[in-house]
PDB file of C-alpha atoms in Angstrom:
ATOM      1  CA  UNK A 257     -12.876  11.584  18.004  1.00 41.00           C
ATOM      2  CA  UNK A 258     -13.203  10.951  14.396  1.00 45.00           C
ATOM      3  CA  UNK A 259     -15.237  13.600  12.578  1.00 52.00           C
ATOM      4  CA  UNK A 260     -18.613  12.449  11.502  1.00 53.00           C
ATOM      5  CA  UNK A 261     -17.971  13.742   8.313  1.00 91.00           C
ATOM      6  CA  UNK A 262     -15.674  10.877   7.378  1.00 96.00           C
ATOM      7  CA  UNK A 263     -17.402   7.939   5.771  1.00 96.00           C
ATOM      8  CA  UNK A 264     -18.282   5.526   8.509  1.00 96.00           C
ATOM      9  CA  UNK A 265     -16.745   2.385   6.690  1.00 96.00           C
ATOM     10  CA  UNK A 266     -13.907   3.901   6.374  1.00 96.00           C
ATOM     11  CA  UNK A 267     -14.108   5.239   9.918  1.00 94.00           C
ATOM     12  CA  UNK A 268     -14.511   1.702  11.071  1.00 93.00           C
ATOM     13  CA  UNK A 269     -11.737   0.642   9.456  1.00 93.00           C
ATOM     14  CA  UNK A 270      -9.192   3.460  10.505  1.00 92.00           C
ATOM     15  CA  UNK A 271     -10.362   2.456  13.851  1.00 91.00           C
ATOM     16  CA  UNK A 272      -8.949  -0.760  13.597  1.00 87.00           C
ATOM     17  CA  UNK A 273      -5.924  -0.613  11.503  1.00 78.00           C
ATOM     18  CA  UNK A 274      -2.160  -0.099  12.590  1.00 65.00           C
ATOM     19  CA  UNK A 275      -1.037   3.410  13.357  1.00 57.00           C
ATOM     20  CA  UNK A 276       1.741   2.780  10.959  1.00 48.00           C
ATOM     21  CA  UNK A 277       1.787   1.054   7.769  1.00 47.00           C
ATOM     22  CA  UNK A 278       2.571   2.190   4.315  1.00 45.00           C
ATOM     23  CA  UNK A 279      -0.613   1.983   2.087  1.00 44.00           C
ATOM     24  CA  UNK A 280      -0.281   0.014  -0.905  1.00 42.00           C
ATOM     25  CA  UNK A 281       1.253  -3.197   0.949  1.00 41.00           C
ATOM     26  CA  UNK A 282      -0.145  -6.183   0.128  1.00 38.00           C
ATOM     27  CA  UNK A 283      -2.922  -7.408   2.268  1.00 51.00           C
ATOM     28  CA  UNK A 284      -5.844  -9.604   1.084  1.00 52.00           C
ATOM     29  CA  UNK A 285      -8.558  -8.036  -0.938  1.00 68.00           C
ATOM     30  CA  UNK A 286     -11.307  -9.841  -2.656  1.00 78.00           C
ATOM     31  CA  UNK A 287     -11.058 -10.530  -6.521  1.00 80.00           C
ATOM     32  CA  UNK A 288     -11.986  -7.909  -9.134  1.00 85.00           C
ATOM     33  CA  UNK A 289     -14.250  -8.179 -11.973  1.00 90.00           C
ATOM     34  CA  UNK A 290     -13.761 -10.563 -14.496  1.00 91.00           C
ATOM     35  CA  UNK A 291     -12.152  -9.640 -17.838  1.00 93.00           C
ATOM     36  CA  UNK A 292     -11.918 -10.743 -21.554  1.00 93.00           C
ATOM     37  CA  UNK A 293      -8.128 -11.425 -20.530  1.00 95.00           C
ATOM     38  CA  UNK A 294      -5.293 -10.701 -17.931  1.00 97.00           C
ATOM     39  CA  UNK A 295      -2.107 -11.544 -18.822  1.00 96.00           C
ATOM     40  CA  UNK A 296       1.433 -11.173 -17.136  1.00 97.00           C
ATOM     41  CA  UNK A 297       4.076  -9.546 -19.396  1.00 95.00           C
ATOM     42  CA  UNK A 298       7.507  -8.349 -19.292  1.00 97.00           C
ATOM     43  CA  UNK A 299       9.607  -5.725 -20.987  1.00 97.00           C
ATOM     44  CA  UNK A 300      13.565  -6.092 -21.404  1.00 97.00           C
ATOM     45  CA  UNK A 301      15.307  -3.111 -19.515  1.00 97.00           C
ATOM     46  CA  UNK A 302      18.790  -2.064 -21.457  1.00 96.00           C
ATOM     47  CA  UNK A 303      20.676  -3.831 -18.697  1.00 96.00           C
ATOM     48  CA  UNK A 304      18.843  -7.090 -19.690  1.00 97.00           C
ATOM     49  CA  UNK A 305      16.896  -7.357 -16.500  1.00 97.00           C
ATOM     50  CA  UNK A 306      13.052  -7.712 -16.924  1.00 97.00           C
ATOM     51  CA  UNK A 307      10.155  -5.164 -15.845  1.00 98.00           C
ATOM     52  CA  UNK A 308       7.173  -7.278 -15.285  1.00 98.00           C
ATOM     53  CA  UNK A 309       4.065  -6.620 -16.063  1.00 98.00           C
ATOM     54  CA  UNK A 310       0.108  -6.990 -16.536  1.00 98.00           C
ATOM     55  CA  UNK A 311      -1.822  -6.625 -19.246  1.00 97.00           C
ATOM     56  CA  UNK A 312      -5.821  -6.481 -18.783  1.00 97.00           C
ATOM     57  CA  UNK A 313      -8.293  -6.470 -21.459  1.00 96.00           C
ATOM     58  CA  UNK A 314     -12.111  -6.092 -20.897  1.00 92.00           C
ATOM     59  CA  UNK A 315     -13.051  -6.817 -24.576  1.00 88.00           C
ATOM     60  CA  UNK A 316     -11.815  -9.397 -27.305  1.00 86.00           C
ATOM     61  CA  UNK A 317      -8.698  -7.805 -29.304  1.00 76.00           C
ATOM     62  CA  UNK A 318      -9.519  -6.050 -32.533  1.00 64.00           C
ATOM     63  CA  UNK A 319      -9.193  -8.126 -35.868  1.00 53.00           C
ATOM     64  CA  UNK A 320      -5.981  -8.005 -37.438  1.00 53.00           C
ATOM     65  CA  UNK A 321      -5.053  -4.992 -39.434  1.00 49.00           C
ATOM     66  CA  UNK A 322      -6.567  -2.432 -36.813  1.00 56.00           C
ATOM     67  CA  UNK A 323      -4.231   0.416 -35.593  1.00 59.00           C
ATOM     68  CA  UNK A 324      -3.144   0.432 -32.185  1.00 72.00           C
ATOM     69  CA  UNK A 325      -5.036   2.204 -29.924  1.00 91.00           C
ATOM     70  CA  UNK A 326      -5.021   3.792 -26.248  1.00 95.00           C
ATOM     71  CA  UNK A 327      -2.671   1.525 -23.548  1.00 96.00           C
ATOM     72  CA  UNK A 328      -3.904   2.861 -19.938  1.00 98.00           C
ATOM     73  CA  UNK A 329      -0.515   2.689 -18.395  1.00 98.00           C
ATOM     74  CA  UNK A 330      -1.425   2.160 -14.720  1.00 98.00           C
ATOM     75  CA  UNK A 331       1.425   3.193 -11.979  1.00 98.00           C
ATOM     76  CA  UNK A 332       0.424   1.955  -8.553  1.00 98.00           C
ATOM     77  CA  UNK A 333       1.032   3.678  -5.373  1.00 97.00           C
ATOM     78  CA  UNK A 334       2.725   2.222  -2.326  1.00 97.00           C
ATOM     79  CA  UNK A 335       4.819   5.331  -0.805  1.00 97.00           C
ATOM     80  CA  UNK A 336       7.983   5.015  -3.429  1.00 98.00           C
ATOM     81  CA  UNK A 337       8.559   1.690  -1.461  1.00 97.00           C
ATOM     82  CA  UNK A 338       5.300  -0.454  -1.405  1.00 96.00           C
ATOM     83  CA  UNK A 339       3.056  -1.776  -3.751  1.00 96.00           C
ATOM     84  CA  UNK A 340       3.034  -4.203  -6.372  1.00 96.00           C
ATOM     85  CA  UNK A 341       0.878  -5.956  -9.282  1.00 96.00           C
ATOM     86  CA  UNK A 342      -1.219  -7.611  -6.824  1.00 95.00           C
ATOM     87  CA  UNK A 343      -2.137  -4.731  -4.344  1.00 95.00           C
ATOM     88  CA  UNK A 344      -3.770  -2.554  -6.978  1.00 96.00           C
ATOM     89  CA  UNK A 345      -4.924  -5.720  -9.444  1.00 97.00           C
ATOM     90  CA  UNK A 346      -8.595  -4.805  -8.321  1.00 96.00           C
ATOM     91  CA  UNK A 347      -8.190  -0.853  -9.528  1.00 97.00           C
ATOM     92  CA  UNK A 348      -6.511  -2.014 -13.148  1.00 98.00           C
ATOM     93  CA  UNK A 349      -9.805  -4.557 -13.255  1.00 97.00           C
ATOM     94  CA  UNK A 350     -11.926  -1.891 -12.675  1.00 97.00           C
ATOM     95  CA  UNK A 351     -10.403   0.962 -15.059  1.00 98.00           C
ATOM     96  CA  UNK A 352     -10.421  -1.742 -17.904  1.00 97.00           C
ATOM     97  CA  UNK A 353     -13.898  -2.600 -17.322  1.00 96.00           C
ATOM     98  CA  UNK A 354     -15.237   1.027 -17.213  1.00 95.00           C
ATOM     99  CA  UNK A 355     -13.065   2.475 -19.833  1.00 94.00           C
ATOM    100  CA  UNK A 356     -13.452  -0.793 -22.015  1.00 94.00           C
ATOM    101  CA  UNK A 357      -9.388   0.456 -22.844  1.00 95.00           C
ATOM    102  CA  UNK A 358      -6.173  -1.821 -22.503  1.00 96.00           C
ATOM    103  CA  UNK A 359      -4.457  -1.641 -19.160  1.00 98.00           C
ATOM    104  CA  UNK A 360      -0.774  -2.190 -18.643  1.00 98.00           C
ATOM    105  CA  UNK A 361       0.221  -2.255 -14.849  1.00 98.00           C
ATOM    106  CA  UNK A 362       4.145  -2.070 -14.011  1.00 98.00           C
ATOM    107  CA  UNK A 363       5.734  -3.428 -11.267  1.00 98.00           C
ATOM    108  CA  UNK A 364       8.484  -0.789 -11.318  1.00 98.00           C
ATOM    109  CA  UNK A 365      11.393  -0.943  -9.255  1.00 98.00           C
ATOM    110  CA  UNK A 366      10.990   1.060  -6.093  1.00 98.00           C
ATOM    111  CA  UNK A 367      12.888   2.490  -3.131  1.00 98.00           C
ATOM    112  CA  UNK A 368      15.047   1.714  -0.975  1.00 97.00           C
ATOM    113  CA  UNK A 369      17.211  -0.566  -3.504  1.00 97.00           C
ATOM    114  CA  UNK A 370      16.290   1.325  -6.286  1.00 98.00           C
ATOM    115  CA  UNK A 371      15.880   5.320  -6.045  1.00 98.00           C
ATOM    116  CA  UNK A 372      14.828   7.676  -8.455  1.00 98.00           C
ATOM    117  CA  UNK A 373      14.627   7.683 -11.528  1.00 98.00           C
ATOM    118  CA  UNK A 374      14.802   3.895 -11.704  1.00 98.00           C
ATOM    119  CA  UNK A 375      10.700   4.067 -11.436  1.00 98.00           C
ATOM    120  CA  UNK A 376      10.535   6.910 -13.645  1.00 98.00           C
ATOM    121  CA  UNK A 377      12.890   4.972 -16.362  1.00 98.00           C
ATOM    122  CA  UNK A 378      10.429   1.867 -16.261  1.00 98.00           C
ATOM    123  CA  UNK A 379       7.745   3.783 -16.914  1.00 98.00           C
ATOM    124  CA  UNK A 380       9.368   5.580 -20.000  1.00 98.00           C
ATOM    125  CA  UNK A 381      10.379   1.980 -21.339  1.00 98.00           C
ATOM    126  CA  UNK A 382       6.614   0.813 -21.312  1.00 98.00           C
ATOM    127  CA  UNK A 383       5.528   3.850 -22.680  1.00 98.00           C
ATOM    128  CA  UNK A 384       7.936   4.216 -25.273  1.00 97.00           C
ATOM    129  CA  UNK A 385       7.025   0.403 -26.290  1.00 96.00           C
ATOM    130  CA  UNK A 386       3.423   1.676 -26.739  1.00 96.00           C
ATOM    131  CA  UNK A 387       3.933   4.787 -29.120  1.00 96.00           C
ATOM    132  CA  UNK A 388       6.847   2.968 -31.105  1.00 95.00           C
ATOM    133  CA  UNK A 389       4.161   0.274 -32.274  1.00 93.00           C
ATOM    134  CA  UNK A 390       1.764   3.228 -33.006  1.00 92.00           C
ATOM    135  CA  UNK A 391      -0.511   3.492 -29.707  1.00 94.00           C
ATOM    136  CA  UNK A 392      -1.051   6.093 -27.584  1.00 96.00           C
ATOM    137  CA  UNK A 393      -0.123   5.778 -23.625  1.00 97.00           C
ATOM    138  CA  UNK A 394      -2.471   6.997 -21.234  1.00 98.00           C
ATOM    139  CA  UNK A 395      -0.871   7.673 -17.970  1.00 98.00           C
ATOM    140  CA  UNK A 396      -2.762   7.039 -14.679  1.00 98.00           C
ATOM    141  CA  UNK A 397      -1.684   6.236 -11.213  1.00 98.00           C
ATOM    142  CA  UNK A 398      -2.104   6.981  -7.303  1.00 98.00           C
ATOM    143  CA  UNK A 399      -0.224   8.417  -4.484  1.00 98.00           C
ATOM    144  CA  UNK A 400       3.426   7.812  -5.637  1.00 98.00           C
ATOM    145  CA  UNK A 401       2.366   6.328  -8.566  1.00 98.00           C
ATOM    146  CA  UNK A 402       0.620   9.924  -9.503  1.00 98.00           C
ATOM    147  CA  UNK A 403       3.776  11.734  -9.142  1.00 98.00           C
ATOM    148  CA  UNK A 404       5.550   9.248 -11.083  1.00 98.00           C
ATOM    149  CA  UNK A 405       3.181   9.273 -13.835  1.00 98.00           C
ATOM    150  CA  UNK A 406       2.978  13.136 -14.294  1.00 98.00           C
ATOM    151  CA  UNK A 407       6.882  13.306 -14.515  1.00 98.00           C
ATOM    152  CA  UNK A 408       6.716  10.706 -17.208  1.00 98.00           C
ATOM    153  CA  UNK A 409       4.339  12.603 -19.123  1.00 98.00           C
ATOM    154  CA  UNK A 410       6.383  15.640 -19.027  1.00 98.00           C
ATOM    155  CA  UNK A 411       9.482  13.526 -20.368  1.00 98.00           C
ATOM    156  CA  UNK A 412       7.379  11.857 -23.017  1.00 98.00           C
ATOM    157  CA  UNK A 413       6.180  15.023 -24.233  1.00 98.00           C
ATOM    158  CA  UNK A 414       9.452  16.603 -24.471  1.00 97.00           C
ATOM    159  CA  UNK A 415      10.499  13.638 -26.818  1.00 96.00           C
ATOM    160  CA  UNK A 416       7.464  14.425 -29.000  1.00 96.00           C
ATOM    161  CA  UNK A 417       5.112  11.622 -27.960  1.00 97.00           C
ATOM    162  CA  UNK A 418       1.820  11.952 -28.436  1.00 96.00           C
ATOM    163  CA  UNK A 419      -0.494  11.402 -25.146  1.00 97.00           C
ATOM    164  CA  UNK A 420      -3.871  10.633 -23.901  1.00 97.00           C
ATOM    165  CA  UNK A 421      -5.596  12.494 -20.572  1.00 98.00           C
ATOM    166  CA  UNK A 422      -4.053  11.542 -17.634  1.00 98.00           C
ATOM    167  CA  UNK A 423      -5.896   9.991 -14.434  1.00 98.00           C
ATOM    168  CA  UNK A 424      -4.242  11.183 -11.021  1.00 98.00           C
ATOM    169  CA  UNK A 425      -5.778   9.810  -7.694  1.00 98.00           C
ATOM    170  CA  UNK A 426      -4.591  11.425  -4.529  1.00 98.00           C
ATOM    171  CA  UNK A 427      -1.289  11.990  -5.900  1.00 98.00           C
ATOM    172  CA  UNK A 428       2.217  12.833  -4.091  1.00 98.00           C
ATOM    173  CA  UNK A 429       2.869  16.597  -5.498  1.00 98.00           C
ATOM    174  CA  UNK A 430       4.954  17.887  -2.839  1.00 98.00           C
ATOM    175  CA  UNK A 431       7.991  15.983  -1.859  1.00 98.00           C
ATOM    176  CA  UNK A 432       8.964  18.960   1.107  1.00 98.00           C
ATOM    177  CA  UNK A 433       5.482  17.503   2.567  1.00 98.00           C
ATOM    178  CA  UNK A 434       5.157  21.370   3.601  1.00 97.00           C
ATOM    179  CA  UNK A 435       1.437  21.889   3.194  1.00 98.00           C
ATOM    180  CA  UNK A 436      -0.969  22.222   6.105  1.00 98.00           C
ATOM    181  CA  UNK A 437      -2.913  19.171   5.360  1.00 98.00           C
ATOM    182  CA  UNK A 438       0.175  17.225   5.750  1.00 98.00           C
ATOM    183  CA  UNK A 439       0.280  18.069   9.523  1.00 96.00           C
ATOM    184  CA  UNK A 440      -3.522  18.144  10.202  1.00 96.00           C
ATOM    185  CA  UNK A 441      -4.050  14.472   8.830  1.00 97.00           C
ATOM    186  CA  UNK A 442       0.003  13.064   8.976  1.00 97.00           C
ATOM    187  CA  UNK A 443      -0.946  10.400  11.625  1.00 95.00           C
ATOM    188  CA  UNK A 444      -3.981   8.434  12.633  1.00 94.00           C
ATOM    189  CA  UNK A 445      -5.782   8.830   9.357  1.00 95.00           C
ATOM    190  CA  UNK A 446      -4.087   6.013   7.235  1.00 94.00           C
ATOM    191  CA  UNK A 447      -1.156   7.497   5.911  1.00 96.00           C
ATOM    192  CA  UNK A 448       1.763   8.423   8.413  1.00 96.00           C
ATOM    193  CA  UNK A 449       3.589  11.506   7.358  1.00 97.00           C
ATOM    194  CA  UNK A 450       6.508  10.369   9.039  1.00 97.00           C
ATOM    195  CA  UNK A 451       6.906   7.030   7.501  1.00 97.00           C
ATOM    196  CA  UNK A 452       6.105   9.068   4.305  1.00 97.00           C
ATOM    197  CA  UNK A 453       9.250  11.713   4.874  1.00 97.00           C
ATOM    198  CA  UNK A 454      11.744   8.726   5.589  1.00 98.00           C
ATOM    199  CA  UNK A 455      10.216   6.891   2.056  1.00 98.00           C
ATOM    200  CA  UNK A 456      10.886   9.883   0.105  1.00 98.00           C
ATOM    201  CA  UNK A 457      14.214  10.506   1.156  1.00 98.00           C
ATOM    202  CA  UNK A 458      14.902   6.763   0.199  1.00 98.00           C
ATOM    203  CA  UNK A 459      13.228   7.583  -3.165  1.00 98.00           C
ATOM    204  CA  UNK A 460      15.083  10.678  -3.545  1.00 98.00           C
ATOM    205  CA  UNK A 461      18.323  11.356  -0.830  1.00 96.00           C
ATOM    206  CA  UNK A 462      18.967  15.046  -2.346  1.00 94.00           C
ATOM    207  CA  UNK A 463      17.034  17.794  -1.276  1.00 90.00           C
ATOM    208  CA  UNK A 464      18.662  20.072  -3.512  1.00 96.00           C
ATOM    209  CA  UNK A 465      16.602  23.121  -5.680  1.00 96.00           C
ATOM    210  CA  UNK A 466      17.989  20.907  -8.774  1.00 97.00           C
ATOM    211  CA  UNK A 467      16.468  17.143  -7.438  1.00 97.00           C
ATOM    212  CA  UNK A 468      13.206  19.150  -6.398  1.00 98.00           C
ATOM    213  CA  UNK A 469      12.830  20.495  -9.651  1.00 97.00           C
ATOM    214  CA  UNK A 470      12.988  17.606 -11.520  1.00 97.00           C
ATOM    215  CA  UNK A 471      11.363  15.111  -9.226  1.00 98.00           C
ATOM    216  CA  UNK A 472       8.783  17.333  -7.049  1.00 98.00           C
ATOM    217  CA  UNK A 473       5.713  18.199  -9.041  1.00 98.00           C
ATOM    218  CA  UNK A 474       5.146  21.412  -7.190  1.00 98.00           C
ATOM    219  CA  UNK A 475       9.100  22.220  -7.452  1.00 97.00           C
ATOM    220  CA  UNK A 476       9.126  21.775 -11.331  1.00 96.00           C
ATOM    221  CA  UNK A 477       7.859  23.242 -14.154  1.00 95.00           C
ATOM    222  CA  UNK A 478       5.467  21.546 -17.231  1.00 97.00           C
ATOM    223  CA  UNK A 479       4.939  22.414 -20.472  1.00 96.00           C
ATOM    224  CA  UNK A 480       0.742  22.300 -20.986  1.00 97.00           C
ATOM    225  CA  UNK A 481      -0.176  18.267 -20.610  1.00 98.00           C
ATOM    226  CA  UNK A 482      -2.819  16.557 -21.828  1.00 97.00           C
ATOM    227  CA  UNK A 483      -5.947  17.075 -19.787  1.00 98.00           C
ATOM    228  CA  UNK A 484      -5.575  15.782 -16.310  1.00 98.00           C
ATOM    229  CA  UNK A 485      -8.231  14.286 -14.072  1.00 98.00           C
ATOM    230  CA  UNK A 486      -7.346  14.614 -10.361  1.00 98.00           C
ATOM    231  CA  UNK A 487      -9.431  12.969  -7.626  1.00 98.00           C
ATOM    232  CA  UNK A 488      -8.443  14.138  -3.952  1.00 98.00           C
ATOM    233  CA  UNK A 489      -9.621  12.827  -0.378  1.00 98.00           C
ATOM    234  CA  UNK A 490     -10.711  15.259   2.201  1.00 97.00           C
ATOM    235  CA  UNK A 491      -9.135  13.471   4.852  1.00 97.00           C
ATOM    236  CA  UNK A 492      -5.559  13.248   3.185  1.00 98.00           C
ATOM    237  CA  UNK A 493      -2.402  14.558   4.337  1.00 98.00           C
ATOM    238  CA  UNK A 494      -1.679  15.388   0.685  1.00 98.00           C
ATOM    239  CA  UNK A 495      -4.996  16.824  -0.129  1.00 98.00           C
ATOM    240  CA  UNK A 496      -3.696  20.139   0.004  1.00 98.00           C
ATOM    241  CA  UNK A 497      -1.068  19.586  -2.283  1.00 98.00           C
ATOM    242  CA  UNK A 498      -3.223  18.042  -5.042  1.00 98.00           C
ATOM    243  CA  UNK A 499      -4.913  21.160  -5.039  1.00 98.00           C
ATOM    244  CA  UNK A 500      -2.029  23.306  -5.222  1.00 98.00           C
ATOM    245  CA  UNK A 501      -0.827  21.266  -8.186  1.00 98.00           C
ATOM    246  CA  UNK A 502      -3.882  21.546  -9.756  1.00 98.00           C
ATOM    247  CA  UNK A 503      -3.654  25.506  -9.421  1.00 98.00           C
ATOM    248  CA  UNK A 504      -0.011  24.765 -10.850  1.00 97.00           C
ATOM    249  CA  UNK A 505      -0.996  23.029 -13.769  1.00 98.00           C
ATOM    250  CA  UNK A 506      -3.489  25.471 -14.934  1.00 98.00           C
ATOM    251  CA  UNK A 507      -1.261  28.363 -14.391  1.00 97.00           C
ATOM    252  CA  UNK A 508       1.011  26.605 -17.196  1.00 95.00           C
ATOM    253  CA  UNK A 509      -1.671  25.645 -19.526  1.00 97.00           C
ATOM    254  CA  UNK A 510      -2.822  22.445 -18.557  1.00 98.00           C
ATOM    255  CA  UNK A 511      -6.799  21.754 -18.376  1.00 98.00           C
ATOM    256  CA  UNK A 512      -7.240  20.225 -14.847  1.00 98.00           C
ATOM    257  CA  UNK A 513     -10.507  18.487 -13.524  1.00 98.00           C
ATOM    258  CA  UNK A 514     -10.362  18.542  -9.736  1.00 98.00           C
ATOM    259  CA  UNK A 515     -12.521  16.249  -8.044  1.00 98.00           C
ATOM    260  CA  UNK A 516     -12.725  16.444  -4.272  1.00 97.00           C
ATOM    261  CA  UNK A 517     -14.615  13.652  -2.130  1.00 97.00           C
ATOM    262  CA  UNK A 518     -14.635  14.943   1.053  1.00 97.00           C
ATOM    263  CA  UNK A 519     -15.481  11.888   3.190  1.00 97.00           C
ATOM    264  CA  UNK A 520     -12.862   9.786   1.937  1.00 97.00           C
ATOM    265  CA  UNK A 521      -9.047   8.955   3.059  1.00 97.00           C
ATOM    266  CA  UNK A 522      -6.016   8.679   0.908  1.00 97.00           C
ATOM    267  CA  UNK A 523      -5.712   5.721  -1.337  1.00 95.00           C
ATOM    268  CA  UNK A 524      -9.637   5.246  -1.676  1.00 97.00           C
ATOM    269  CA  UNK A 525      -9.071   3.378  -4.694  1.00 96.00           C
ATOM    270  CA  UNK A 526      -8.201   0.408  -2.979  1.00 95.00           C
ATOM    271  CA  UNK A 527     -11.059   0.583  -0.384  1.00 96.00           C
ATOM    272  CA  UNK A 528     -13.860  -0.269  -2.750  1.00 95.00           C
ATOM    273  CA  UNK A 529     -14.737  -3.504  -1.523  1.00 94.00           C
ATOM    274  CA  UNK A 530     -14.856  -1.915   1.912  1.00 94.00           C
ATOM    275  CA  UNK A 531     -16.840   1.214   1.468  1.00 96.00           C
ATOM    276  CA  UNK A 532     -19.521   1.987  -1.165  1.00 97.00           C
ATOM    277  CA  UNK A 533     -18.443   5.490  -1.068  1.00 97.00           C
ATOM    278  CA  UNK A 534     -15.045   4.782  -2.012  1.00 97.00           C
ATOM    279  CA  UNK A 535     -16.569   2.545  -4.751  1.00 97.00           C
ATOM    280  CA  UNK A 536     -18.843   5.076  -5.871  1.00 98.00           C
ATOM    281  CA  UNK A 537     -15.698   7.630  -6.043  1.00 98.00           C
ATOM    282  CA  UNK A 538     -13.636   5.218  -7.892  1.00 98.00           C
ATOM    283  CA  UNK A 539     -16.483   4.932 -10.430  1.00 97.00           C
ATOM    284  CA  UNK A 540     -17.038   8.234 -10.807  1.00 98.00           C
ATOM    285  CA  UNK A 541     -13.206   9.185 -11.640  1.00 98.00           C
ATOM    286  CA  UNK A 542     -12.940   5.726 -14.251  1.00 98.00           C
ATOM    287  CA  UNK A 543     -16.129   6.976 -16.058  1.00 97.00           C
ATOM    288  CA  UNK A 544     -15.291  10.198 -16.368  1.00 98.00           C
ATOM    289  CA  UNK A 545     -11.582   9.218 -17.265  1.00 98.00           C
ATOM    290  CA  UNK A 546     -12.796   7.011 -20.253  1.00 97.00           C
ATOM    291  CA  UNK A 547     -15.383   9.983 -21.792  1.00 96.00           C
ATOM    292  CA  UNK A 548     -12.143  12.208 -21.430  1.00 97.00           C
ATOM    293  CA  UNK A 549     -10.117   9.626 -23.689  1.00 96.00           C
ATOM    294  CA  UNK A 550     -12.801   9.115 -26.030  1.00 94.00           C
ATOM    295  CA  UNK A 551     -13.747  12.712 -26.623  1.00 93.00           C
ATOM    296  CA  UNK A 552      -9.911  13.911 -26.622  1.00 87.00           C
ATOM    297  CA  UNK A 553      -8.624  11.203 -28.832  1.00 80.00           C
ATOM    298  CA  UNK A 554     -11.322  10.237 -31.020  1.00 66.00           C
ATOM    299  CA  UNK A 555      -9.311   9.066 -33.986  1.00 65.00           C
ATOM    300  CA  UNK A 556      -7.841   6.377 -31.774  1.00 63.00           C
ATOM    301  CA  UNK A 557      -9.472   2.866 -31.406  1.00 54.00           C
ATOM    302  CA  UNK A 558     -10.755   1.469 -28.056  1.00 51.00           C
ATOM    303  CA  UNK A 559      -8.602  -1.892 -28.136  1.00 47.00           C
ATOM    304  CA  UNK A 560      -5.241  -2.670 -29.287  1.00 44.00           C
ATOM    305  CA  UNK A 561      -4.866  -5.005 -32.368  1.00 39.00           C
ATOM    306  CA  UNK A 562      -1.347  -6.082 -31.722  1.00 41.00           C
ATOM    307  CA  UNK A 563       0.778  -7.517 -28.998  1.00 45.00           C
ATOM    308  CA  UNK A 564       2.947  -4.696 -28.210  1.00 50.00           C
ATOM    309  CA  UNK A 565       5.012  -6.316 -25.135  1.00 49.00           C
ATOM    310  CA  UNK A 566       6.357  -9.909 -25.520  1.00 42.00           C
ATOM    311  CA  UNK A 567       4.493 -12.818 -23.482  1.00 35.00           C
ATOM    312  CA  UNK A 568       6.812 -13.197 -20.243  1.00 38.00           C
ATOM    313  CA  UNK A 569       7.173 -16.720 -19.649  1.00 32.00           C
TER     314      UNK A 569
END
């Protein structure tokens, strides 16, 4: 029997949902809020292939000559194998509307065809394009995307890049899946732990200490990062590792705002049309994220004045 503390709308969904299935796989969602512009773009990788992207703007582009500003780079979840530009379109629209910053979503390469570090390389490519144009990336992501965003931040800082605060929503943080909440909520709560283990194995086949130190945040070391806003869900197999991540980053010199939403499920950022509580949680995070971006990068304009990325035809 489901605990009465679980949001009743999510409890109803959970009672009628398949017991297996990776969050982030395409399924019907109502259209998100209307924006000033939404454009499909592409970046060219060094090997000549294209990285599909989608750019969201809630306001008109600033006048010519205004320096480039912050771009929120959104890395979607999907347990390392699923998700795409459409599964998280609503979330990206809501972030653009709430923050008034440009949002760039990435259709990064995924396992099993493309194990690590392909996804990370795609995120770095986009962020370097922003920094080369004089802008500042603000990395954001949910679930597996949160992990990739965090790893990208570490590498970009090592290159000397300037970064804005990060937003991590129900992030993966421990690729060993060894904390108690994985067992407590690992079956029947929307994110299946055994399936996630298989997906992680396809994304990161090696479990060597060296591989974990490179790709698993709870086994890695980080320099002091820009402020991290972390959103967790109470009924999530990953809730314990999110808390452990907050503690680890703080111990290594990063300011972390850890927000727990105890009545919600993993992936609540995509349940806003189903659950008022999930919608309110997302709105809370996006509003706080906007405030952090403005307070911690006060000299940066809120919209970009130039087309950093070529139009994809």
